[in-house]
């Protein structure tokens, strides 16, 4: 039976909330465990639906995966299957992260074209091109991407766009390649740095993580490791914008504030008081937020995953905001649901113009992806009456104990 959230409007969020490990990191770290025989241990893993989905993918390849709360142990055998389970892979996008490790370790990978959120097309062209430059052959066959290779070799690779997924698959293939690989225009996201840190602790030789040029000197083999996942900057950013939208006072712990530098700077521009600490930050908004313009870009730009929260804040801000989406072409589907709630919005291509209103009006809305779902819940907090948010399984894929955290901060949200 489908679940939904009932969100009572009028809440002011106040208190402390802890952020768990990053969804956009843990799934790729789990995939990287395929590179080495033995037991890889991951700490600070978020208790979200995508982790057991990746568990199913890895177990289909021959691994034994144990999940105990926030600890995941992956026992990788000497011999792996090279065919990722189609039913599991098609459920979420991050499953494509097994492509690079399988190609490097097994010499072959057959991975179903993945599914996931309805936020636009995300082709695998750069993944395939990168592997081909490392010496693999690739093609699409029967709904799957197929890669085959003997020992991979180093190469100079320049990405057309700093794709996070392509950067990850090239990294995890190149660590076992012969010779040196230089990856130009690489993604710079903190999750890329987290992956490189784990790979280096396994014996890889990677430099330049966090910059646009990453150098990988291939090694013969790797060894198992234990690694702690970085905090989830998107979940942390969601709480930051929730505090500003509800004119609240929320302290977020478990996150490096530098990973949200621009998002927090935008909140300051909107009138919030923002204090940062070594392991978190505090956002306090005493009055109505002021309108601010946003433009999504790869890190260190404003995260596309926080675009729904920027729209939610702009919907109730004083003045007019322009939000520009440069990463995913279908992400503005969220705006239609916000307009159901009374947002004064106009979409023009990859721009949306929002003229802020004092308060939204409650109704029924539907989640189309993880971040849109969370954004709709936040919008419900600043609407009159009770808002019903449907298709909340999307939210559960990215936000552990979301309802519990909201209620601990003073909201009134029920799961039905």
Coordinates of C-alpha atoms in Angstrom, one line a residue, residues 40-414:
X40 CA 35.3 -3.8 3.5
X41 CA 33.7 -2.0 6.4
X42 CA 31.8 1.3 6.0
X43 CA 30.7 3.4 9.0
X44 CA 28.2 6.2 9.3
X45 CA 26.0 4.8 6.6
X46 CA 22.6 6.4 6.3
X47 CA 19.6 4.1 7.0
X48 CA 17.8 4.8 3.7
X49 CA 16.2 2.5 1.1
X50 CA 18.9 2.8 -1.5
X51 CA 21.5 1.1 0.8
X52 CA 19.6 -2.3 0.9
X53 CA 19.0 -1.8 -2.9
X54 CA 22.7 -1.6 -3.4
X55 CA 23.1 -4.6 -1.1
X56 CA 20.9 -6.6 -3.4
X57 CA 23.0 -5.5 -6.4
X58 CA 26.2 -6.6 -4.7
X59 CA 24.8 -9.9 -3.5
X60 CA 23.7 -10.6 -7.0
X61 CA 27.4 -10.3 -8.0
X62 CA 28.5 -12.8 -5.4
X63 CA 29.2 -10.6 -2.3
X64 CA 27.9 -11.2 1.2
X65 CA 26.6 -7.9 2.6
X66 CA 25.7 -7.3 6.3
X67 CA 23.9 -4.1 7.4
X68 CA 23.8 -3.4 11.1
X69 CA 22.4 0.0 11.7
X70 CA 24.9 2.5 10.3
X71 CA 27.6 -0.1 9.7
X72 CA 27.8 -2.0 6.4
X73 CA 30.2 -4.9 5.9
X74 CA 30.8 -6.1 2.4
X75 CA 32.5 -9.5 2.0
X76 CA 33.8 -9.7 -1.6
X77 CA 34.8 -13.1 -2.9
X78 CA 37.8 -14.0 -5.1
X79 CA 35.5 -14.5 -8.1
X80 CA 32.6 -12.3 -8.9
X81 CA 29.8 -12.5 -11.4
X82 CA 30.1 -9.7 -14.0
X83 CA 26.3 -9.4 -14.6
X84 CA 24.5 -7.0 -12.3
X85 CA 21.0 -8.0 -11.4
X86 CA 18.6 -6.3 -13.8
X87 CA 15.6 -5.9 -11.4
X88 CA 17.8 -4.3 -8.7
X89 CA 19.8 -2.1 -11.0
X90 CA 16.8 -0.6 -12.7
X91 CA 15.4 0.7 -9.5
X92 CA 18.0 3.4 -8.8
X93 CA 20.6 5.4 -10.7
X94 CA 23.6 4.9 -8.4
X95 CA 23.7 1.2 -9.4
X96 CA 25.7 2.1 -12.5
X97 CA 28.7 2.7 -10.2
X98 CA 29.4 -1.0 -10.4
X99 CA 30.4 -0.6 -14.1
X100 CA 34.0 0.6 -13.4
X101 CA 34.9 -1.8 -10.7
X102 CA 33.6 -4.8 -12.5
X103 CA 35.4 -3.9 -15.7
X104 CA 38.7 -3.5 -13.8
X105 CA 38.3 -6.6 -11.6
X106 CA 36.6 -9.1 -13.9
X107 CA 37.5 -7.8 -17.4
X108 CA 33.8 -7.6 -18.2
X109 CA 30.7 -5.9 -16.9
X110 CA 27.0 -6.2 -18.0
X111 CA 25.0 -3.6 -16.2
X112 CA 21.3 -2.8 -16.9
X113 CA 20.6 0.8 -17.9
X114 CA 19.6 2.2 -14.5
X115 CA 16.3 3.9 -13.4
X116 CA 15.8 6.3 -10.5
X117 CA 14.4 9.8 -10.2
X118 CA 12.4 11.5 -12.9
X119 CA 14.6 14.6 -13.1
X120 CA 15.8 14.3 -16.7
X121 CA 18.1 12.2 -18.9
X122 CA 21.5 11.1 -17.7
X123 CA 23.2 9.2 -20.5
X124 CA 26.2 7.0 -20.0
X125 CA 28.2 8.3 -23.0
X126 CA 31.0 9.8 -20.9
X127 CA 31.2 6.6 -18.8
X128 CA 31.6 4.5 -21.9
X129 CA 34.0 6.9 -23.6
X130 CA 36.2 7.0 -20.5
X131 CA 36.4 3.2 -20.2
X132 CA 37.1 2.9 -24.0
X133 CA 40.1 5.3 -23.5
X134 CA 41.3 3.0 -20.8
X135 CA 41.3 0.1 -23.3
X136 CA 37.8 -1.4 -22.9
X137 CA 35.2 -1.9 -25.6
X138 CA 31.6 -0.9 -24.8
X139 CA 28.2 -1.1 -26.3
X140 CA 24.5 -1.1 -25.4
X141 CA 22.8 -4.5 -25.8
X142 CA 19.4 -5.8 -24.6
X143 CA 18.9 -2.8 -22.3
X144 CA 22.3 -3.1 -20.7
X145 CA 25.7 -1.4 -21.1
X146 CA 28.4 -4.0 -21.8
X147 CA 32.1 -3.4 -21.2
X148 CA 34.9 -5.8 -21.9
X149 CA 38.7 -5.5 -21.5
X150 CA 41.9 -7.3 -20.7
X151 CA 44.2 -5.3 -18.4
X152 CA 43.2 -1.7 -18.7
X153 CA 45.9 0.9 -19.4
X154 CA 46.3 4.5 -18.4
X155 CA 45.2 7.3 -20.6
X156 CA 44.5 11.1 -20.7
X157 CA 40.8 11.6 -20.5
X158 CA 38.9 14.9 -20.8
X159 CA 35.3 15.0 -19.8
X160 CA 32.9 17.2 -21.8
X161 CA 31.1 17.9 -18.5
X162 CA 32.2 17.3 -14.9
X163 CA 29.9 14.4 -14.5
X164 CA 30.0 12.8 -11.0
X165 CA 29.0 9.4 -12.2
X166 CA 31.5 9.3 -15.1
X167 CA 34.3 10.5 -12.8
X168 CA 33.5 7.8 -10.3
X169 CA 33.5 5.0 -12.9
X170 CA 36.7 6.1 -14.5
X171 CA 38.4 6.4 -11.1
X172 CA 37.4 2.9 -10.0
X173 CA 38.5 1.4 -13.3
X174 CA 41.8 3.4 -13.6
X175 CA 43.1 2.4 -10.1
X176 CA 43.8 -1.1 -11.4
X177 CA 44.9 0.0 -14.9
X178 CA 48.6 -0.3 -16.0
X179 CA 50.3 3.1 -16.0
X180 CA 49.0 6.6 -15.3
X181 CA 45.6 8.1 -16.0
X182 CA 45.0 11.8 -15.9
X183 CA 41.3 12.9 -15.7
X184 CA 40.7 16.5 -16.8
X185 CA 37.4 18.4 -16.1
X186 CA 36.7 15.9 -13.3
X187 CA 33.9 16.4 -10.9
X188 CA 35.0 18.2 -7.7
X189 CA 32.2 17.2 -5.4
X190 CA 33.0 16.2 -1.7
X191 CA 31.7 12.7 -2.5
X192 CA 34.4 12.3 -5.1
X193 CA 37.0 13.3 -2.5
X194 CA 35.4 10.7 -0.1
X195 CA 35.7 8.0 -2.8
X196 CA 39.3 8.8 -3.5
X197 CA 40.1 8.8 0.2
X198 CA 38.7 5.3 0.6
X199 CA 40.5 4.1 -2.6
X200 CA 43.8 5.5 -1.3
X201 CA 43.3 3.7 2.0
X202 CA 42.9 0.5 0.0
X203 CA 46.3 1.1 -1.6
X204 CA 45.3 3.2 -4.7
X205 CA 47.5 6.1 -5.7
X206 CA 45.3 9.1 -6.5
X207 CA 46.1 12.8 -6.3
X208 CA 44.2 15.9 -7.1
X209 CA 40.8 14.9 -5.7
X210 CA 38.6 17.9 -5.2
X211 CA 40.3 19.7 -8.2
X212 CA 39.4 19.5 -11.9
X213 CA 42.4 17.3 -12.6
X214 CA 42.8 14.0 -10.9
X215 CA 45.8 11.8 -11.5
X216 CA 45.6 8.0 -10.9
X217 CA 48.7 5.8 -10.9
X218 CA 47.5 2.3 -11.4
X219 CA 48.5 -0.5 -9.0
X220 CA 48.5 -4.3 -9.3
X221 CA 46.1 -4.9 -6.5
X222 CA 44.2 -3.4 -3.5
X223 CA 43.4 -4.5 0.0
X224 CA 40.3 -4.2 2.1
X225 CA 39.8 -1.2 4.4
X226 CA 37.5 0.5 6.9
X227 CA 36.1 3.9 6.1
X228 CA 33.7 6.4 7.6
X229 CA 31.3 8.1 5.1
X230 CA 31.2 11.9 5.0
X231 CA 28.1 13.7 6.2
X232 CA 25.2 14.3 3.7
X233 CA 25.5 17.9 2.6
X234 CA 22.1 17.7 0.8
X235 CA 20.3 16.5 3.9
X236 CA 22.1 19.2 5.9
X237 CA 21.1 21.8 3.3
X238 CA 17.5 20.7 3.5
X239 CA 17.5 21.4 7.2
X240 CA 19.1 24.7 6.7
X241 CA 16.5 25.8 4.2
X242 CA 13.7 24.4 6.4
X243 CA 14.9 26.6 9.2
X244 CA 14.8 29.7 7.0
X245 CA 11.4 28.9 5.5
X246 CA 9.8 28.3 8.9
X247 CA 11.5 31.3 10.5
X248 CA 13.1 28.9 12.9
X249 CA 16.4 28.2 14.6
X250 CA 18.1 24.9 13.7
X251 CA 21.6 23.6 14.5
X252 CA 22.8 20.9 12.1
X253 CA 25.7 18.6 13.2
X254 CA 27.7 15.9 11.4
X255 CA 28.6 17.9 8.3
X256 CA 31.6 20.0 7.1
X257 CA 30.1 23.5 6.5
X258 CA 32.6 24.1 3.6
X259 CA 30.6 21.5 1.6
X260 CA 27.7 23.9 1.7
X261 CA 29.5 27.2 1.4
X262 CA 27.4 28.7 -1.4
X263 CA 24.1 27.4 -0.1
X264 CA 24.7 28.9 3.3
X265 CA 25.8 32.2 1.7
X266 CA 22.5 32.4 -0.2
X267 CA 20.7 32.0 3.2
X268 CA 22.7 34.9 4.6
X269 CA 21.7 37.0 1.5
X270 CA 18.1 36.1 2.3
X271 CA 18.4 37.5 5.8
X272 CA 19.3 34.5 7.9
X273 CA 21.9 34.4 10.7
X274 CA 24.3 31.6 9.9
X275 CA 27.0 30.4 12.3
X276 CA 29.5 27.7 11.2
X277 CA 31.4 25.3 13.4
X278 CA 34.0 22.5 12.8
X279 CA 31.3 19.8 12.5
X280 CA 28.1 21.7 11.7
X281 CA 26.3 25.0 11.5
X282 CA 23.3 27.0 12.9
X283 CA 20.7 28.8 10.8
X284 CA 18.3 31.3 12.4
X285 CA 15.7 33.4 10.6
X286 CA 13.7 35.9 12.6
X287 CA 11.6 37.5 9.9
X288 CA 10.3 36.9 6.4
X289 CA 13.1 35.8 4.1
X290 CA 14.2 38.2 1.2
X291 CA 14.2 37.1 -2.4
X292 CA 17.5 35.7 -3.8
X293 CA 18.4 34.4 -7.2
X294 CA 19.9 30.9 -7.7
X295 CA 21.7 29.1 -10.5
X296 CA 22.5 25.4 -10.1
X297 CA 25.9 24.3 -11.2
X298 CA 28.3 21.4 -10.4
X299 CA 30.3 21.8 -7.2
X300 CA 31.3 24.3 -5.9
X301 CA 28.2 25.9 -7.4
X302 CA 24.7 25.7 -5.9
X303 CA 23.7 22.0 -5.8
X304 CA 20.9 21.0 -8.2
X305 CA 19.7 18.7 -5.4
X306 CA 18.9 21.8 -3.3
X307 CA 17.0 23.5 -6.0
X308 CA 13.5 22.4 -4.7
X309 CA 14.4 23.9 -1.3
X310 CA 15.5 27.2 -3.0
X311 CA 12.2 27.2 -4.8
X312 CA 10.4 26.6 -1.5
X313 CA 12.2 29.4 0.2
X314 CA 11.6 31.8 -2.7
X315 CA 7.9 30.9 -2.8
X316 CA 7.4 32.6 0.6
X317 CA 10.1 35.2 0.4
X318 CA 9.5 39.0 0.0
X319 CA 10.2 40.0 -3.6
X320 CA 10.9 38.1 -6.9
X321 CA 13.4 35.4 -7.4
X322 CA 14.8 33.8 -10.5
X323 CA 16.0 30.2 -10.3
X324 CA 18.0 28.8 -13.2
X325 CA 18.5 25.0 -13.6
X326 CA 21.6 24.1 -15.5
X327 CA 22.1 20.4 -14.6
X328 CA 18.8 18.4 -15.1
X329 CA 16.3 19.5 -17.6
X330 CA 13.2 18.0 -16.0
X331 CA 13.7 19.1 -12.5
X332 CA 11.1 21.9 -12.8
X333 CA 8.3 19.3 -12.7
X334 CA 8.4 20.2 -9.0
X335 CA 7.2 23.6 -9.8
X336 CA 3.8 22.3 -10.9
X337 CA 3.3 20.8 -7.5
X338 CA 4.3 24.0 -5.8
X339 CA 1.8 25.9 -7.8
X340 CA -0.9 23.5 -6.4
X341 CA 0.2 24.9 -3.0
X342 CA -0.3 28.4 -4.2
X343 CA 3.2 29.4 -5.3
X344 CA 3.2 32.3 -7.8
X345 CA 5.6 30.8 -10.3
X346 CA 6.3 31.1 -14.0
X347 CA 8.5 28.6 -15.9
X348 CA 10.4 29.7 -18.9
X349 CA 12.7 27.1 -20.3
X350 CA 15.3 26.4 -17.6
X351 CA 14.3 29.4 -15.6
X352 CA 11.5 29.8 -13.1
X353 CA 10.4 33.2 -11.8
X354 CA 8.8 33.2 -8.3
X355 CA 6.9 36.1 -6.8
X356 CA 6.9 35.4 -3.1
X357 CA 3.6 35.1 -1.2
X358 CA 3.1 35.4 2.6
X359 CA 1.8 31.9 3.0
X360 CA 1.1 28.8 0.9
X361 CA -2.3 27.0 0.9
X362 CA -2.6 23.3 1.8
X363 CA -3.6 20.6 -0.7
X364 CA -2.6 17.2 -2.0
X365 CA 0.8 17.0 -3.9
X366 CA 2.9 14.2 -5.4
X367 CA 6.6 13.6 -5.2
X368 CA 8.5 12.9 -8.4
X369 CA 11.9 12.4 -6.9
X370 CA 13.8 12.4 -3.6
X371 CA 14.5 16.1 -3.3
X372 CA 11.2 17.2 -4.7
X373 CA 9.4 15.1 -2.1
X374 CA 11.4 16.7 0.7
X375 CA 10.8 20.1 -0.8
X376 CA 7.0 19.5 -0.8
X377 CA 7.1 18.5 2.9
X378 CA 8.9 21.8 3.7
X379 CA 6.4 23.7 1.7
X380 CA 3.6 22.0 3.7
X381 CA 5.1 23.4 6.9
X382 CA 4.5 27.0 5.6
X383 CA 1.0 26.3 4.2
X384 CA -2.3 26.9 6.0
X385 CA -4.0 23.7 7.1
X386 CA -2.9 20.1 6.3
X387 CA -0.9 19.2 3.2
X388 CA -0.9 15.6 1.9
X389 CA 2.3 14.5 0.2
X390 CA 2.0 11.3 -1.8
X391 CA 4.7 8.9 -3.2
X392 CA 6.9 9.4 -0.2
X393 CA 8.9 6.3 -1.0
X394 CA 11.1 8.7 -3.0
X395 CA 11.8 10.6 0.2
X396 CA 12.7 7.4 2.1
X397 CA 15.4 6.8 -0.5
X398 CA 17.4 9.8 0.6
X399 CA 16.3 10.9 4.0
X400 CA 16.7 8.6 7.0
X401 CA 14.1 9.0 9.8
X402 CA 12.8 12.2 8.1
X403 CA 9.4 12.3 9.9
X404 CA 11.0 11.7 13.3
X405 CA 13.6 14.4 12.8
X406 CA 10.9 16.9 11.7
X407 CA 8.7 16.2 14.7
X408 CA 11.7 16.4 17.0
X409 CA 12.3 19.9 15.6
X410 CA 8.7 20.9 16.4
X411 CA 6.8 20.0 13.2
X412 CA 3.6 17.9 13.1
X413 CA 4.0 15.3 10.4
X414 CA 2.4 11.9 10.3

